[in-house]
Amino acid sequence: MVIQKLISRLSVLGLLIILPHILHAAQLDTWYWRNPLPQGEPVCAVAYGNNTFVAVGESGIIFTSNDDGETWTTRASGTFEGLYGISYGNGTFVAVGAGGTIITSTNGVTWTFRTSGTDKSLYGISYGDGTFVAVGSSGTILTSDNNGVTWTARTSGITSTLYGISYSNDTFVAVGS
């Protein structure tokens, strides 16, 4: 009888410890499907800034959402080139893509073409310490310290494709093939 009471109390104690964790899902535990319609092209990247999500993808598609991704609006990019990366910094969205495509926008709605100086595809872009850095095919690295208006080619020392880049603690880190 004493053992049964002890087991019963331990069971209740265990439930009291575990139950709050079961009932309270972490923020990343629940995902919802959101589909910007109509479209049939892959969406490759998304960035957030100025209270707006901006997503980019194949055939130059751009979508924006101002309601935490609930609804999406199709925007005109002015290009049919694939857009593979996007970043936000210093009040500007910069999207990069196939054939050296670079476009910029302050609101995600109106986009301006920029001259990249390369015909290599660009796959990733990041912003940090006042500079945008884009990476792509054949080890391509481009930098802009004026919100993506003009770009300077940098030497990576490699010929492999770079697909992604991020910034933290005064350091850009690029990854690729």
CSV table of N, CA and C in Angstrom, one decimal:
chain,number,residue,atom,x,y,z
A,1,MET,N,0.8,-1.2,0.0
A,1,MET,CA,0.0,0.0,0.0
A,1,MET,C,0.9,1.3,0.0
A,2,VAL,N,1.9,1.3,0.8
A,2,VAL,CA,2.8,2.4,0.9
A,2,VAL,C,3.5,2.6,-0.5
A,3,ILE,N,3.9,1.5,-1.1
A,3,ILE,CA,4.6,1.6,-2.4
A,3,ILE,C,3.6,2.1,-3.5
A,4,GLN,N,2.4,1.7,-3.4
A,4,GLN,CA,1.4,2.2,-4.4
A,4,GLN,C,1.2,3.7,-4.3
A,5,LYS,N,1.1,4.2,-3.0
A,5,LYS,CA,0.9,5.7,-2.8
A,5,LYS,C,2.2,6.4,-3.3
A,6,LEU,N,3.4,5.9,-3.1
A,6,LEU,CA,4.6,6.5,-3.5
A,6,LEU,C,4.6,6.6,-5.0
A,7,ILE,N,4.3,5.5,-5.7
A,7,ILE,CA,4.3,5.5,-7.2
A,7,ILE,C,3.2,6.4,-7.7
A,8,SER,N,2.1,6.5,-7.0
A,8,SER,CA,1.0,7.4,-7.4
A,8,SER,C,1.5,8.9,-7.3
A,9,ARG,N,2.1,9.2,-6.2
A,9,ARG,CA,2.6,10.6,-6.0
A,9,ARG,C,3.7,10.9,-7.0
A,10,LEU,N,4.6,10.0,-7.2
A,10,LEU,CA,5.7,10.2,-8.2
A,10,LEU,C,5.1,10.4,-9.6
A,11,SER,N,4.1,9.7,-9.9
A,11,SER,CA,3.4,9.8,-11.2
A,11,SER,C,2.8,11.2,-11.4
A,12,VAL,N,2.1,11.7,-10.3
A,12,VAL,CA,1.5,13.0,-10.4
A,12,VAL,C,2.6,14.1,-10.4
A,13,LEU,N,3.7,13.9,-9.7
A,13,LEU,CA,4.8,14.8,-9.7
A,13,LEU,C,5.4,14.9,-11.1
A,14,GLY,N,5.6,13.7,-11.7
A,14,GLY,CA,6.2,13.6,-13.1
A,14,GLY,C,5.3,14.4,-14.1
A,15,LEU,N,4.0,14.2,-14.0
A,15,LEU,CA,3.0,14.9,-14.9
A,15,LEU,C,3.1,16.4,-14.7
A,16,LEU,N,3.2,16.8,-13.4
A,16,LEU,CA,3.3,18.2,-13.1
A,16,LEU,C,4.6,18.9,-13.7
A,17,ILE,N,5.6,18.1,-13.8
A,17,ILE,CA,6.9,18.6,-14.3
A,17,ILE,C,6.8,18.6,-15.9
A,18,ILE,N,6.3,17.5,-16.5
A,18,ILE,CA,6.3,17.3,-17.9
A,18,ILE,C,5.2,18.1,-18.6
A,19,LEU,N,4.0,18.1,-18.0
A,19,LEU,CA,2.8,18.7,-18.6
A,19,LEU,C,3.0,20.1,-19.2
A,20,PRO,N,3.6,21.0,-18.4
A,20,PRO,CA,3.8,22.4,-19.0
A,20,PRO,C,4.6,22.4,-20.2
A,21,HIS,N,5.6,21.5,-20.3
A,21,HIS,CA,6.4,21.4,-21.5
A,21,HIS,C,5.6,20.9,-22.7
A,22,ILE,N,4.7,20.0,-22.5
A,22,ILE,CA,3.9,19.4,-23.5
A,22,ILE,C,2.8,20.4,-24.0
A,23,LEU,N,2.2,21.1,-23.1
A,23,LEU,CA,1.2,22.0,-23.4
A,23,LEU,C,1.7,23.4,-24.0
A,24,HIS,N,2.9,23.7,-23.7
A,24,HIS,CA,3.5,25.0,-24.2
A,24,HIS,C,4.4,24.7,-25.3
A,25,ALA,N,4.0,24.8,-26.6
A,25,ALA,CA,4.9,24.6,-27.7
A,25,ALA,C,5.8,25.8,-27.9
A,26,ALA,N,7.0,25.5,-28.2
A,26,ALA,CA,8.0,26.5,-28.5
A,26,ALA,C,7.6,27.2,-29.8
A,27,GLN,N,8.0,28.5,-30.0
A,27,GLN,CA,7.6,29.3,-31.1
A,27,GLN,C,7.9,28.6,-32.5
A,28,LEU,N,8.9,27.8,-32.6
A,28,LEU,CA,9.3,27.2,-33.8
A,28,LEU,C,8.7,25.8,-34.0
A,29,ASP,N,7.9,25.4,-33.0
A,29,ASP,CA,7.3,24.0,-33.1
A,29,ASP,C,6.1,23.9,-34.1
A,30,THR,N,5.5,25.0,-34.3
A,30,THR,CA,4.3,25.0,-35.2
A,30,THR,C,4.5,25.9,-36.4
A,31,TRP,N,4.3,25.3,-37.6
A,31,TRP,CA,4.5,26.0,-38.8
A,31,TRP,C,3.2,25.9,-39.6
A,32,TYR,N,3.0,27.0,-40.4
A,32,TYR,CA,1.8,27.1,-41.2
A,32,TYR,C,2.2,27.3,-42.7
A,33,TRP,N,1.5,26.6,-43.6
A,33,TRP,CA,1.7,26.7,-45.0
A,33,TRP,C,1.1,28.0,-45.5
A,34,ARG,N,2.0,28.8,-46.1
A,34,ARG,CA,1.5,30.1,-46.7
A,34,ARG,C,2.0,30.0,-48.2
A,35,ASN,N,1.1,30.3,-49.1
A,35,ASN,CA,1.4,30.1,-50.5
A,35,ASN,C,1.0,31.4,-51.3
A,36,PRO,N,2.0,32.2,-51.7
A,36,PRO,CA,1.6,33.4,-52.4
A,36,PRO,C,1.1,32.9,-53.8
A,37,LEU,N,-0.1,33.2,-54.0
A,37,LEU,CA,-0.8,32.8,-55.3
A,37,LEU,C,-1.1,34.0,-56.2
A,38,PRO,N,-1.2,33.9,-57.5
A,38,PRO,CA,-0.9,32.7,-58.2
A,38,PRO,C,0.5,32.7,-58.7
A,39,GLN,N,1.1,31.6,-58.6
A,39,GLN,CA,2.5,31.5,-59.2
A,39,GLN,C,2.9,30.0,-59.1
A,40,GLY,N,3.9,29.7,-60.0
A,40,GLY,CA,4.3,28.3,-60.0
A,40,GLY,C,5.8,28.1,-60.0
A,41,GLU,N,6.5,29.2,-59.6
A,41,GLU,CA,8.0,29.2,-59.6
A,41,GLU,C,8.5,29.0,-58.2
A,42,PRO,N,9.7,28.4,-58.1
A,42,PRO,CA,10.3,28.2,-56.8
A,42,PRO,C,10.6,29.6,-56.1
A,43,VAL,N,10.4,29.7,-54.9
A,43,VAL,CA,10.8,30.9,-54.1
A,43,VAL,C,12.1,30.5,-53.4
A,44,CYS,N,13.1,31.3,-53.6
A,44,CYS,CA,14.5,30.9,-53.2
A,44,CYS,C,15.0,31.6,-51.9
A,45,ALA,N,14.5,32.8,-51.6
A,45,ALA,CA,15.0,33.5,-50.4
A,45,ALA,C,14.0,34.5,-49.9
A,46,VAL,N,14.2,34.8,-48.6
A,46,VAL,CA,13.3,35.8,-48.0
A,46,VAL,C,14.1,36.7,-47.0
A,47,ALA,N,13.7,37.9,-46.9
A,47,ALA,CA,14.3,38.9,-46.0
A,47,ALA,C,13.2,39.7,-45.3
A,48,TYR,N,13.6,40.3,-44.1
A,48,TYR,CA,12.6,41.1,-43.4
A,48,TYR,C,13.3,42.4,-43.1
A,49,GLY,N,12.5,43.5,-43.4
A,49,GLY,CA,13.0,44.8,-43.0
A,49,GLY,C,11.9,45.8,-43.2
A,50,ASN,N,11.9,47.0,-42.5
A,50,ASN,CA,10.9,48.0,-42.7
A,50,ASN,C,9.5,47.5,-42.6
A,51,ASN,N,9.3,46.5,-41.6
A,51,ASN,CA,8.0,45.9,-41.3
A,51,ASN,C,7.4,45.1,-42.5
A,52,THR,N,8.3,44.6,-43.4
A,52,THR,CA,7.9,43.9,-44.6
A,52,THR,C,8.7,42.7,-44.8
A,53,PHE,N,8.1,41.6,-45.1
A,53,PHE,CA,8.8,40.4,-45.6
A,53,PHE,C,8.8,40.5,-47.1
A,54,VAL,N,10.0,40.3,-47.7
A,54,VAL,CA,10.1,40.3,-49.2
A,54,VAL,C,10.8,38.9,-49.6
A,55,ALA,N,10.1,38.2,-50.5
A,55,ALA,CA,10.5,36.9,-50.9
A,55,ALA,C,10.8,37.0,-52.4
A,56,VAL,N,11.9,36.3,-52.9
A,56,VAL,CA,12.3,36.4,-54.3
A,56,VAL,C,12.5,34.9,-54.8
A,57,GLY,N,12.4,34.8,-56.1
A,57,GLY,CA,12.6,33.5,-56.7
A,57,GLY,C,12.8,33.5,-58.2
A,58,GLU,N,12.6,32.3,-58.8
A,58,GLU,CA,12.8,32.0,-60.2
A,58,GLU,C,12.0,33.0,-61.0
A,59,SER,N,12.4,33.2,-62.2
A,59,SER,CA,11.7,34.1,-63.2
A,59,SER,C,11.5,35.5,-62.7
A,60,GLY,N,12.3,35.9,-61.8
A,60,GLY,CA,12.2,37.3,-61.2
A,60,GLY,C,11.1,37.6,-60.3
A,61,ILE,N,10.4,36.5,-59.8
A,61,ILE,CA,9.3,36.7,-58.9
A,61,ILE,C,9.7,37.4,-57.6
A,62,ILE,N,8.8,38.3,-57.2
A,62,ILE,CA,8.9,39.0,-55.9
A,62,ILE,C,7.6,39.1,-55.2
A,63,PHE,N,7.5,38.7,-54.0
A,63,PHE,CA,6.3,38.8,-53.2
A,63,PHE,C,6.6,39.6,-51.9
A,64,THR,N,5.6,40.4,-51.4
A,64,THR,CA,5.8,41.1,-50.2
A,64,THR,C,4.6,40.8,-49.2
A,65,SER,N,4.9,40.8,-47.9
A,65,SER,CA,3.9,40.6,-46.9
A,65,SER,C,4.1,41.6,-45.8
A,66,ASN,N,3.1,42.3,-45.4
A,66,ASN,CA,3.1,43.3,-44.3
A,66,ASN,C,2.4,42.8,-43.1
A,67,ASP,N,1.9,41.5,-43.1
A,67,ASP,CA,1.1,41.0,-42.0
A,67,ASP,C,1.7,39.6,-41.5
A,68,ASP,N,3.0,39.6,-41.3
A,68,ASP,CA,3.7,38.4,-40.8
A,68,ASP,C,3.5,37.2,-41.6
A,69,GLY,N,3.4,37.4,-42.9
A,69,GLY,CA,3.4,36.3,-43.8
A,69,GLY,C,2.0,35.7,-44.0
A,70,GLU,N,1.0,36.3,-43.5
A,70,GLU,CA,-0.4,35.8,-43.7
A,70,GLU,C,-0.8,35.9,-45.2
A,71,THR,N,-0.7,37.1,-45.8
A,71,THR,CA,-1.0,37.3,-47.2
A,71,THR,C,0.2,37.8,-47.9
A,72,TRP,N,0.3,37.5,-49.2
A,72,TRP,CA,1.4,38.0,-50.0
A,72,TRP,C,0.9,38.7,-51.3
A,73,THR,N,1.6,39.7,-51.7
A,73,THR,CA,1.3,40.5,-52.9
A,73,THR,C,2.4,40.3,-53.9
A,74,THR,N,2.1,40.0,-55.1
A,74,THR,CA,3.1,39.9,-56.2
A,74,THR,C,3.5,41.3,-56.6
A,75,ARG,N,4.8,41.4,-56.8
A,75,ARG,CA,5.4,42.7,-57.2
A,75,ARG,C,6.2,42.5,-58.5
A,76,ALA,N,6.3,43.6,-59.2
A,76,ALA,CA,7.0,43.6,-60.5
A,76,ALA,C,8.5,43.9,-60.2
A,77,SER,N,9.4,42.9,-60.6
A,77,SER,CA,10.8,43.1,-60.4
A,77,SER,C,11.5,43.8,-61.5
A,78,GLY,N,10.9,43.7,-62.7
A,78,GLY,CA,11.5,44.2,-63.9
A,78,GLY,C,12.4,43.3,-64.6
A,79,THR,N,12.5,42.0,-64.1
A,79,THR,CA,13.4,41.1,-64.7
A,79,THR,C,12.8,39.7,-64.8
A,80,PHE,N,13.2,38.9,-65.7
A,80,PHE,CA,12.8,37.5,-65.7
A,80,PHE,C,13.9,36.6,-65.3
A,81,GLU,N,15.1,37.2,-64.9
A,81,GLU,CA,16.2,36.4,-64.4
A,81,GLU,C,15.8,35.8,-63.0
A,82,GLY,N,16.3,34.7,-62.7
A,82,GLY,CA,16.1,34.1,-61.4
A,82,GLY,C,16.7,35.0,-60.3
A,83,LEU,N,16.0,35.2,-59.2
A,83,LEU,CA,16.5,35.9,-58.1
A,83,LEU,C,16.7,34.9,-57.0
A,84,TYR,N,18.0,34.8,-56.5
A,84,TYR,CA,18.3,33.7,-55.6
A,84,TYR,C,18.6,34.1,-54.1
A,85,GLY,N,18.9,35.4,-53.9
A,85,GLY,CA,19.2,35.9,-52.6
A,85,GLY,C,18.7,37.3,-52.4
A,86,ILE,N,18.4,37.6,-51.1
A,86,ILE,CA,17.9,38.9,-50.7
A,86,ILE,C,18.4,39.2,-49.3
A,87,SER,N,18.7,40.5,-49.1
A,87,SER,CA,19.1,40.9,-47.8
A,87,SER,C,18.5,42.3,-47.5
A,88,TYR,N,18.4,42.7,-46.3
A,88,TYR,CA,17.9,44.1,-45.9
A,88,TYR,C,19.0,44.7,-45.0
A,89,GLY,N,19.3,46.0,-45.3
A,89,GLY,CA,20.2,46.7,-44.4
A,89,GLY,C,20.1,48.2,-44.7
A,90,ASN,N,20.3,49.0,-43.7
A,90,ASN,CA,20.3,50.5,-43.9
A,90,ASN,C,19.2,51.0,-44.7
A,91,GLY,N,18.0,50.4,-44.5
A,91,GLY,CA,16.8,50.9,-45.2
A,91,GLY,C,16.6,50.5,-46.6
A,92,THR,N,17.4,49.5,-47.0
A,92,THR,CA,17.3,49.0,-48.4
A,92,THR,C,17.3,47.5,-48.5
A,93,PHE,N,16.4,47.0,-49.4
A,93,PHE,CA,16.5,45.6,-49.8
A,93,PHE,C,17.4,45.5,-51.0
A,94,VAL,N,18.2,44.5,-51.0
A,94,VAL,CA,19.0,44.2,-52.2
A,94,VAL,C,18.8,42.7,-52.6
A,95,ALA,N,18.4,42.5,-53.8
A,95,ALA,CA,18.2,41.1,-54.3
A,95,ALA,C,19.2,40.8,-55.4
A,96,VAL,N,19.7,39.6,-55.4
A,96,VAL,CA,20.7,39.2,-56.4
A,96,VAL,C,20.3,37.9,-57.1
A,97,GLY,N,20.8,37.7,-58.3
A,97,GLY,CA,20.4,36.5,-59.1
A,97,GLY,C,21.2,36.2,-60.3
A,98,ALA,N,20.6,35.5,-61.2
A,98,ALA,CA,21.2,34.9,-62.4
A,98,ALA,C,21.9,36.0,-63.3
A,99,GLY,N,23.0,35.7,-63.9
A,99,GLY,CA,23.7,36.6,-64.8
A,99,GLY,C,24.2,37.9,-64.2
A,100,GLY,N,24.4,37.9,-62.9
A,100,GLY,CA,24.9,39.1,-62.2
A,100,GLY,C,23.8,40.1,-61.9
A,101,THR,N,22.5,39.7,-61.9
A,101,THR,CA,21.4,40.6,-61.6
A,101,THR,C,21.5,41.1,-60.2
A,102,ILE,N,21.4,42.4,-60.1
A,102,ILE,CA,21.2,43.1,-58.7
A,102,ILE,C,20.1,44.1,-58.9
A,103,ILE,N,19.1,44.1,-58.0
A,103,ILE,CA,18.1,45.1,-57.9
A,103,ILE,C,17.9,45.6,-56.5
A,104,THR,N,17.5,46.8,-56.3
A,104,THR,CA,17.4,47.4,-54.9
A,104,THR,C,16.0,48.0,-54.8
A,105,SER,N,15.6,48.1,-53.5
A,105,SER,CA,14.3,48.8,-53.2
A,105,SER,C,14.3,49.2,-51.8
A,106,THR,N,13.7,50.3,-51.5
A,106,THR,CA,13.5,50.8,-50.1
A,106,THR,C,12.3,50.3,-49.5
A,107,ASN,N,11.3,49.8,-50.3
A,107,ASN,CA,10.0,49.4,-49.8
A,107,ASN,C,9.6,48.0,-50.2
A,108,GLY,N,10.3,47.4,-51.1
A,108,GLY,CA,9.9,46.0,-51.6
A,108,GLY,C,9.0,46.1,-52.7
A,109,VAL,N,8.5,47.2,-53.1
A,109,VAL,CA,7.5,47.4,-54.1
A,109,VAL,C,8.1,47.9,-55.4
A,110,THR,N,8.9,49.0,-55.4
A,110,THR,CA,9.5,49.6,-56.5
A,110,THR,C,11.0,49.2,-56.5
A,111,TRP,N,11.4,48.6,-57.7
A,111,TRP,CA,12.8,48.0,-57.8
A,111,TRP,C,13.6,48.8,-58.8
A,112,THR,N,14.9,48.9,-58.5
A,112,THR,CA,15.8,49.6,-59.4
A,112,THR,C,17.0,48.7,-59.8
A,113,PHE,N,17.3,48.6,-61.1
A,113,PHE,CA,18.4,47.8,-61.6
A,113,PHE,C,19.7,48.5,-61.2
A,114,ARG,N,20.7,47.6,-60.8
A,114,ARG,CA,22.0,48.1,-60.5
A,114,ARG,C,23.1,47.4,-61.4
A,115,THR,N,24.1,48.0,-61.7
A,115,THR,CA,25.2,47.4,-62.5
A,115,THR,C,26.1,46.6,-61.6
A,116,SER,N,26.2,45.3,-61.8
A,116,SER,CA,27.0,44.5,-60.9
A,116,SER,C,28.5,44.4,-61.4
A,117,GLY,N,28.7,44.6,-62.7
A,117,GLY,CA,30.0,44.4,-63.3
A,117,GLY,C,30.4,43.0,-63.5
A,118,THR,N,29.4,42.0,-63.4
A,118,THR,CA,29.7,40.6,-63.7
A,118,THR,C,28.5,40.0,-64.4
A,119,ASP,N,28.8,38.9,-65.1
A,119,ASP,CA,27.7,38.1,-65.7
A,119,ASP,C,27.6,36.8,-65.0
A,120,LYS,N,28.3,36.6,-63.9
A,120,LYS,CA,28.3,35.4,-63.0
A,120,LYS,C,27.0,35.5,-62.2
A,121,SER,N,26.4,34.3,-62.0
A,121,SER,CA,25.2,34.3,-61.2
A,121,SER,C,25.5,34.5,-59.7
A,122,LEU,N,24.7,35.3,-59.0
A,122,LEU,CA,24.9,35.6,-57.6
A,122,LEU,C,23.8,34.9,-56.8
A,123,TYR,N,24.2,34.2,-55.8
A,123,TYR,CA,23.3,33.3,-55.0
A,123,TYR,C,23.0,33.8,-53.6
A,124,GLY,N,23.9,34.5,-53.0
A,124,GLY,CA,23.7,34.9,-51.6
A,124,GLY,C,24.1,36.4,-51.4
A,125,ILE,N,23.5,37.0,-50.4
A,125,ILE,CA,23.9,38.4,-50.1
A,125,ILE,C,23.6,38.6,-48.6
A,126,SER,N,24.4,39.4,-48.0
A,126,SER,CA,24.3,39.8,-46.6
A,126,SER,C,24.7,41.2,-46.4
A,127,TYR,N,24.2,41.7,-45.2
A,127,TYR,CA,24.6,43.1,-44.9
A,127,TYR,C,25.2,43.2,-43.5
A,128,GLY,N,26.2,44.0,-43.4
A,128,GLY,CA,26.9,44.1,-42.1
A,128,GLY,C,27.8,45.3,-42.1
A,129,ASP,N,27.9,46.0,-41.0
A,129,ASP,CA,28.8,47.1,-40.8
A,129,ASP,C,28.8,48.1,-42.0
A,130,GLY,N,27.6,48.4,-42.5
A,130,GLY,CA,27.5,49.4,-43.6
A,130,GLY,C,27.8,48.9,-45.0
A,131,THR,N,28.0,47.6,-45.1
A,131,THR,CA,28.3,47.0,-46.4
A,131,THR,C,27.5,45.8,-46.8
A,132,PHE,N,27.0,45.8,-48.0
A,132,PHE,CA,26.4,44.6,-48.6
A,132,PHE,C,27.5,43.8,-49.3
A,133,VAL,N,27.5,42.5,-49.1
A,133,VAL,CA,28.4,41.6,-49.8
A,133,VAL,C,27.6,40.5,-50.5
A,134,ALA,N,27.8,40.3,-51.8
A,134,ALA,CA,27.1,39.3,-52.6
A,134,ALA,C,28.1,38.3,-53.0
A,135,VAL,N,27.7,37.0,-53.1
A,135,VAL,CA,28.6,35.9,-53.5
A,135,VAL,C,27.9,35.1,-54.6
A,136,GLY,N,28.7,34.4,-55.4
A,136,GLY,CA,28.1,33.6,-56.5
A,136,GLY,C,29.1,32.7,-57.2
A,137,SER,N,28.8,32.4,-58.5
A,137,SER,CA,29.6,31.5,-59.3
A,137,SER,C,31.0,31.9,-59.4
A,138,SER,N,31.9,30.8,-59.6
A,138,SER,CA,33.3,31.0,-59.8
A,138,SER,C,34.0,31.8,-58.7
A,139,GLY,N,33.5,31.7,-57.5
A,139,GLY,CA,34.1,32.4,-56.4
A,139,GLY,C,33.8,33.9,-56.4
A,140,THR,N,32.8,34.4,-57.1
A,140,THR,CA,32.5,35.8,-57.2
A,140,THR,C,32.2,36.4,-55.8
A,141,ILE,N,32.8,37.5,-55.5
A,141,ILE,CA,32.4,38.3,-54.3
A,141,ILE,C,32.4,39.8,-54.8
A,142,LEU,N,31.2,40.4,-54.5
A,142,LEU,CA,31.0,41.8,-54.8
A,142,LEU,C,30.7,42.5,-53.5
A,143,THR,N,31.1,43.8,-53.3
A,143,THR,CA,30.8,44.6,-52.2
A,143,THR,C,30.2,45.9,-52.6
A,144,SER,N,29.3,46.5,-51.7
A,144,SER,CA,28.7,47.8,-51.9
A,144,SER,C,28.6,48.5,-50.6
A,145,ASP,N,29.2,49.6,-50.5
A,145,ASP,CA,29.0,50.4,-49.2
A,145,ASP,C,28.1,51.6,-49.4
A,146,ASN,N,27.3,51.6,-50.5
A,146,ASN,CA,26.4,52.7,-50.7
A,146,ASN,C,25.0,52.1,-51.1
A,147,ASN,N,24.5,51.2,-50.3
A,147,ASN,CA,23.1,50.6,-50.4
A,147,ASN,C,22.9,49.9,-51.7
A,148,GLY,N,23.9,49.3,-52.3
A,148,GLY,CA,23.8,48.5,-53.5
A,148,GLY,C,23.8,49.3,-54.8
A,149,VAL,N,24.1,50.6,-54.7
A,149,VAL,CA,24.1,51.4,-55.9
A,149,VAL,C,25.2,51.1,-56.8
A,150,THR,N,26.5,51.0,-56.3
A,150,THR,CA,27.6,50.6,-57.0
A,150,THR,C,28.3,49.4,-56.3
A,151,TRP,N,29.0,48.6,-57.2
A,151,TRP,CA,29.6,47.4,-56.7
A,151,TRP,C,31.0,47.3,-57.0
A,152,THR,N,31.8,46.7,-56.2
A,152,THR,CA,33.3,46.5,-56.4
A,152,THR,C,33.5,45.0,-56.3
A,153,ALA,N,34.2,44.4,-57.3
A,153,ALA,CA,34.6,43.0,-57.3
A,153,ALA,C,35.8,42.8,-56.4
A,154,ARG,N,35.7,41.7,-55.6
A,154,ARG,CA,36.8,41.3,-54.7
A,154,ARG,C,37.3,40.0,-55.1
A,155,THR,N,38.6,39.7,-54.7
A,155,THR,CA,39.2,38.4,-55.0
A,155,THR,C,39.0,37.4,-53.9
A,156,SER,N,38.3,36.3,-54.2
A,156,SER,CA,38.1,35.3,-53.2
A,156,SER,C,39.2,34.3,-53.1
A,157,GLY,N,39.9,34.1,-54.2
A,157,GLY,CA,41.0,33.2,-54.2
A,157,GLY,C,40.6,31.8,-54.5
A,158,ILE,N,39.3,31.6,-54.9
A,158,ILE,CA,38.7,30.3,-55.3
A,158,ILE,C,37.9,30.4,-56.6
A,159,THR,N,37.7,29.2,-57.2
A,159,THR,CA,36.9,29.2,-58.4
A,159,THR,C,35.6,28.5,-58.1
A,160,SER,N,35.3,28.0,-56.9
A,160,SER,CA,34.1,27.2,-56.6
A,160,SER,C,33.0,28.2,-56.4
A,161,THR,N,31.8,27.7,-56.6
A,161,THR,CA,30.6,28.6,-56.4
A,161,THR,C,30.3,28.8,-54.9
A,162,LEU,N,30.1,30.1,-54.6
A,162,LEU,CA,29.7,30.4,-53.2
A,162,LEU,C,28.2,30.6,-53.2
A,163,TYR,N,27.5,30.0,-52.3
A,163,TYR,CA,26.0,30.0,-52.3
A,163,TYR,C,25.4,30.8,-51.2
A,164,GLY,N,26.1,31.0,-50.1
A,164,GLY,CA,25.5,31.8,-49.0
A,164,GLY,C,26.6,32.6,-48.2
A,165,ILE,N,26.1,33.6,-47.6
A,165,ILE,CA,27.0,34.5,-46.8
A,165,ILE,C,26.2,35.1,-45.6
A,166,SER,N,26.9,35.3,-44.5
A,166,SER,CA,26.3,35.9,-43.3
A,166,SER,C,27.3,36.7,-42.6
A,167,TYR,N,26.8,37.6,-41.7
A,167,TYR,CA,27.7,38.6,-41.0
A,167,TYR,C,27.4,38.5,-39.5
A,168,SER,N,28.4,38.6,-38.8
A,168,SER,CA,28.3,38.7,-37.3
A,168,SER,C,29.7,39.0,-36.7
A,169,ASN,N,29.7,39.7,-35.7
A,169,ASN,CA,31.0,40.0,-34.9
A,169,ASN,C,32.1,40.5,-35.9
A,170,ASP,N,31.8,41.5,-36.7
A,170,ASP,CA,32.8,42.1,-37.6
A,170,ASP,C,33.3,41.1,-38.6
A,171,THR,N,32.6,40.0,-38.9
A,171,THR,CA,33.1,39.0,-39.9
A,171,THR,C,32.0,38.6,-40.8
A,172,PHE,N,32.3,38.6,-42.1
A,172,PHE,CA,31.5,37.9,-43.1
A,172,PHE,C,32.0,36.5,-43.3
A,173,VAL,N,31.1,35.5,-43.4
A,173,VAL,CA,31.5,34.1,-43.6
A,173,VAL,C,30.7,33.7,-44.8
A,174,ALA,N,31.4,33.2,-45.9
A,174,ALA,CA,30.7,32.7,-47.1
A,174,ALA,C,30.9,31.2,-47.2
A,175,VAL,N,29.9,30.5,-47.7
A,175,VAL,CA,30.0,29.0,-47.9
A,175,VAL,C,29.6,28.7,-49.3
A,176,GLY,N,30.1,27.5,-49.8
A,176,GLY,CA,29.8,27.1,-51.1
A,176,GLY,C,30.3,25.7,-51.4
A,177,SER,N,30.5,25.4,-52.8
A,177,SER,CA,31.0,24.1,-53.2
A,177,SER,C,32.4,23.8,-52.7
